[in-house]
XYZ file of C-alpha atoms in Angstrom:
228
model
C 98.282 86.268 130.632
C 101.153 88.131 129.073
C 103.021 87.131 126.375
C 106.283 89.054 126.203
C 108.238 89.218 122.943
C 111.634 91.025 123.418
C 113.312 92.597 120.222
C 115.516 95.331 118.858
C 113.058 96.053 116.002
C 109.689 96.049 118.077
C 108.045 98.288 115.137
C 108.887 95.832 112.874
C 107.986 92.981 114.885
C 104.815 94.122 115.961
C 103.697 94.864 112.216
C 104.349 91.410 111.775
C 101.644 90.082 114.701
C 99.311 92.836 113.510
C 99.389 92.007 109.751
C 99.036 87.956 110.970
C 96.622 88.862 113.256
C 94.151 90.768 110.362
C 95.029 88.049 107.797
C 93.625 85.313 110.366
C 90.370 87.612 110.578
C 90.132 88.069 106.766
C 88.327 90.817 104.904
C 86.200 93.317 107.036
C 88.656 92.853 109.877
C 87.925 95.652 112.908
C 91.324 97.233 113.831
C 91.710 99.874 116.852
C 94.844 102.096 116.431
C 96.413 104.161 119.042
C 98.708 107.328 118.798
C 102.139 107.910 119.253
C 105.059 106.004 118.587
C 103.430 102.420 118.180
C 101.695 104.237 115.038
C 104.895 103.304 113.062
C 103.882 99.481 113.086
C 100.629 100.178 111.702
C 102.886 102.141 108.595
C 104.687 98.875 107.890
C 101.262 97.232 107.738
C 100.099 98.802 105.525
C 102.848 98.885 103.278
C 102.792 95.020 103.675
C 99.115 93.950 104.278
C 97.675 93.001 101.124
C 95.939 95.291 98.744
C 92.208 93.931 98.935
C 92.668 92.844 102.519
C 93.480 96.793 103.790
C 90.963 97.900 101.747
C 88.498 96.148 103.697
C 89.464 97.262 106.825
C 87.000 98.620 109.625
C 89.688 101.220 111.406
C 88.881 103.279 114.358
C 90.886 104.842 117.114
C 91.860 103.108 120.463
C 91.566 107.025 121.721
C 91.737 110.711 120.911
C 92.025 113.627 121.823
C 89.643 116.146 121.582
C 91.511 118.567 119.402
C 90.947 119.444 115.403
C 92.950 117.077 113.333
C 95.713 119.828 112.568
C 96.390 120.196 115.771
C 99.755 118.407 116.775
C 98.012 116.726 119.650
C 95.188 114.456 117.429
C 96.166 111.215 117.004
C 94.012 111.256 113.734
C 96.300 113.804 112.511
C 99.464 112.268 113.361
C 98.036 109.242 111.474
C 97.826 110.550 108.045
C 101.231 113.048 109.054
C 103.340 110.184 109.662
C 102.075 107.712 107.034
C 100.201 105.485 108.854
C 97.688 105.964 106.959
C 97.061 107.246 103.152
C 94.708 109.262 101.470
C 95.921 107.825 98.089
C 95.229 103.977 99.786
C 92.274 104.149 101.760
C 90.771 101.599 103.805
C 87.176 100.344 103.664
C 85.256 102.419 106.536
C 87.417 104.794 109.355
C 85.082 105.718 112.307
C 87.113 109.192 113.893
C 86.376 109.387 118.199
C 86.397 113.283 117.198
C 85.402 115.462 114.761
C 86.940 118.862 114.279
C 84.534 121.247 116.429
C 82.551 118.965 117.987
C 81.931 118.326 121.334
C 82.734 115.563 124.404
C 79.487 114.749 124.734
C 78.606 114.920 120.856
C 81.651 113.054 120.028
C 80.350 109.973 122.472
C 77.136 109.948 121.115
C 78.007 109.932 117.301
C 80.938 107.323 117.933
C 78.738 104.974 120.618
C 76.297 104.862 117.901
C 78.674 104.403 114.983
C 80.620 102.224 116.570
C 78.000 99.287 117.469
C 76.188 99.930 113.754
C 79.550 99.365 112.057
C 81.510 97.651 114.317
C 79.219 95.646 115.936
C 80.287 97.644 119.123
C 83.692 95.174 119.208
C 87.010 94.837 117.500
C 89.053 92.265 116.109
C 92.533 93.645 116.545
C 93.573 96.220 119.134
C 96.818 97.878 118.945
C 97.995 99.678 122.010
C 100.300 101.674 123.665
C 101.724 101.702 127.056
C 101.683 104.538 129.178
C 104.810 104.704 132.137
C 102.038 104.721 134.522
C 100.527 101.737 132.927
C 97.986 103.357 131.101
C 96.110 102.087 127.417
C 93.753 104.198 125.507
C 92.580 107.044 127.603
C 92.175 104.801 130.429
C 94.490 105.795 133.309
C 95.000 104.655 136.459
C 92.490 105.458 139.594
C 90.520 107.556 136.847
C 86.693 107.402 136.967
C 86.660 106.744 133.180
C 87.640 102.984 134.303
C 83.769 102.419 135.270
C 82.427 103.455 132.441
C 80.099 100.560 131.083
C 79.173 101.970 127.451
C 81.070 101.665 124.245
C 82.589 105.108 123.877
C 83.203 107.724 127.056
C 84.428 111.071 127.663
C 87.156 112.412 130.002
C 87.579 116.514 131.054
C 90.571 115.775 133.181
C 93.483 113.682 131.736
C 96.099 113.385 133.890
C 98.220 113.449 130.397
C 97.644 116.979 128.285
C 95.467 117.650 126.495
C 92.831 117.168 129.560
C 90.162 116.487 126.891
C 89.381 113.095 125.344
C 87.303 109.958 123.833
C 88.376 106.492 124.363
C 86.666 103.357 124.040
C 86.522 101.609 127.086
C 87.464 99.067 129.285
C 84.765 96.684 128.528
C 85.335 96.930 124.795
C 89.326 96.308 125.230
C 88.703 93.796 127.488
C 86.477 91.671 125.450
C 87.607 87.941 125.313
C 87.871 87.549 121.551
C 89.927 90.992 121.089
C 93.401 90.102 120.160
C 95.530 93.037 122.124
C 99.054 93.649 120.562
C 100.572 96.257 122.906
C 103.846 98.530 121.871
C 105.826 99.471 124.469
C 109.354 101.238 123.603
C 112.176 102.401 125.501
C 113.550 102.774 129.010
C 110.241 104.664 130.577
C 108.243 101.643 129.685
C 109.899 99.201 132.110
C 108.016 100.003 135.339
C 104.562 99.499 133.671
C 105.930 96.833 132.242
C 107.123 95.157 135.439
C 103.700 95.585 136.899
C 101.927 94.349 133.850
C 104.045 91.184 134.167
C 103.203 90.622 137.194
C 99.471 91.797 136.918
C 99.101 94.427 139.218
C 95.492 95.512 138.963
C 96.275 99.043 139.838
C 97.259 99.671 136.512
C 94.527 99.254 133.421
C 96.756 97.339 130.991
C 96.859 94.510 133.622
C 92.746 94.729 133.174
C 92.448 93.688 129.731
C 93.133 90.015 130.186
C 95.622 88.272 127.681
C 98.085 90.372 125.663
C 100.497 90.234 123.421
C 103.464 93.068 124.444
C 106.207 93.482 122.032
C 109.205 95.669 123.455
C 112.685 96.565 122.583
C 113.523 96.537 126.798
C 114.790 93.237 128.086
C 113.096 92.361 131.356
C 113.754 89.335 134.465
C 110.589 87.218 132.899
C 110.410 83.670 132.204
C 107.327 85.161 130.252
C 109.849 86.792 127.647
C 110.373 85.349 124.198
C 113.278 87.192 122.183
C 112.773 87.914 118.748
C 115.661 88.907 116.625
């Protein structure tokens, strides 16, 4: 099921769900971000989440990319670069996919095992973005990496640059009791979008069962539900 909220302020909107969403969950609430431009809702969460409620926060990343976090590829990077998240307000544990220098394989085996300890190998809230071929995470269409039945995997071949990443998987974004708030902004979007509304399971976002898709594009859905 997709619900479909339509909007000229989907950043602002979608900080909205996602602040609701941890609130409902209360302290120790497990959050997945993603990178690029949905990072800009998690900003405005933070800025109106609060105090001892962010604080608590279990944060890890939906993906990354396996580059040092000054590189202008790492979605930890562009995190703390674009405000997102703050040094000077930290939240209560951050579990990194990659560590500067380390390895695919070492970076799955640290973040498998981190990841169940701390997370309980699930997450609350799941913020995502939307790929124009309908990808989420690292998880792209026709891709091998859409099998994989652990907690954390590896992928040498992106189809997106940088070829190198660690994404949690299917089965963890998939999970019945995650609540999946996807971002998906401007005209490239509305393909994927199409197909996600009408659940074409060639593309992985239509694999993650029910989600909540907040977009400034308006779309032919009776799913659609505008927000001002």
């Amino acid at each position: 099921m997709v619900e479909l909220r339509v909007t000229p302020r989907p950043l602002e909107v979608a900080a909205e769900l996602i602040a609701a969403a941890l609130q409902r969950v209360g302290p120790g609430a497990r959050l997945g971000i993603p990178g690029g431009s949905a990072l800009g809702a998690l900003r405005l969460v933070r800025e109106s989440l609060r105090p001892e409620l962010w604080a608590s926060l279990r944060l890890t990343w939906i993906d990354e990319r396996l580059v040092p976090m000054s590189d202008a590829a790492s979605n930890r990077g562009d995190a703390f670069r674009g405000g997102a998240l703050s040094k000077e307000q930290p939240v209560g544990s951050m579990l990194p996919l990659v560590l500067d220098g380390e390895s695919a394989a070492a970076a799955v085996e640290r973040a498998s095992a981190a990841f169940a300890r701390d997370f309980g190998g699930a997450l609350d809230v799941a913020v995502l973005g939307l790929g124009e071929d309908g990808h989420v995470a690292s998880l792209f269409p026709g891709h091998a990496v859409l099998a994989s039945a652990g907690l954390v995997s590896s992928l040498a071949d992106s189809p997106k640059p940088p070829g190198g990443r660690v994404t949690l998987t299917l089965p963890v974004l998939a999970r019945p009791a995650v609540q999946r708030i996807i971002v998906a902004m401007g005209a490239g979007k509305r393909d994927a979008l199409g197909r996600l509304l009408a659940g074409d399971p060639a593309i992985p976002a239509a694999r993650l069962g029910p989600v909540l898709v907040v977009t400034d594009q308006q779309l032919d859905s009776t799913k659609a539900k505008e927000t001002p």
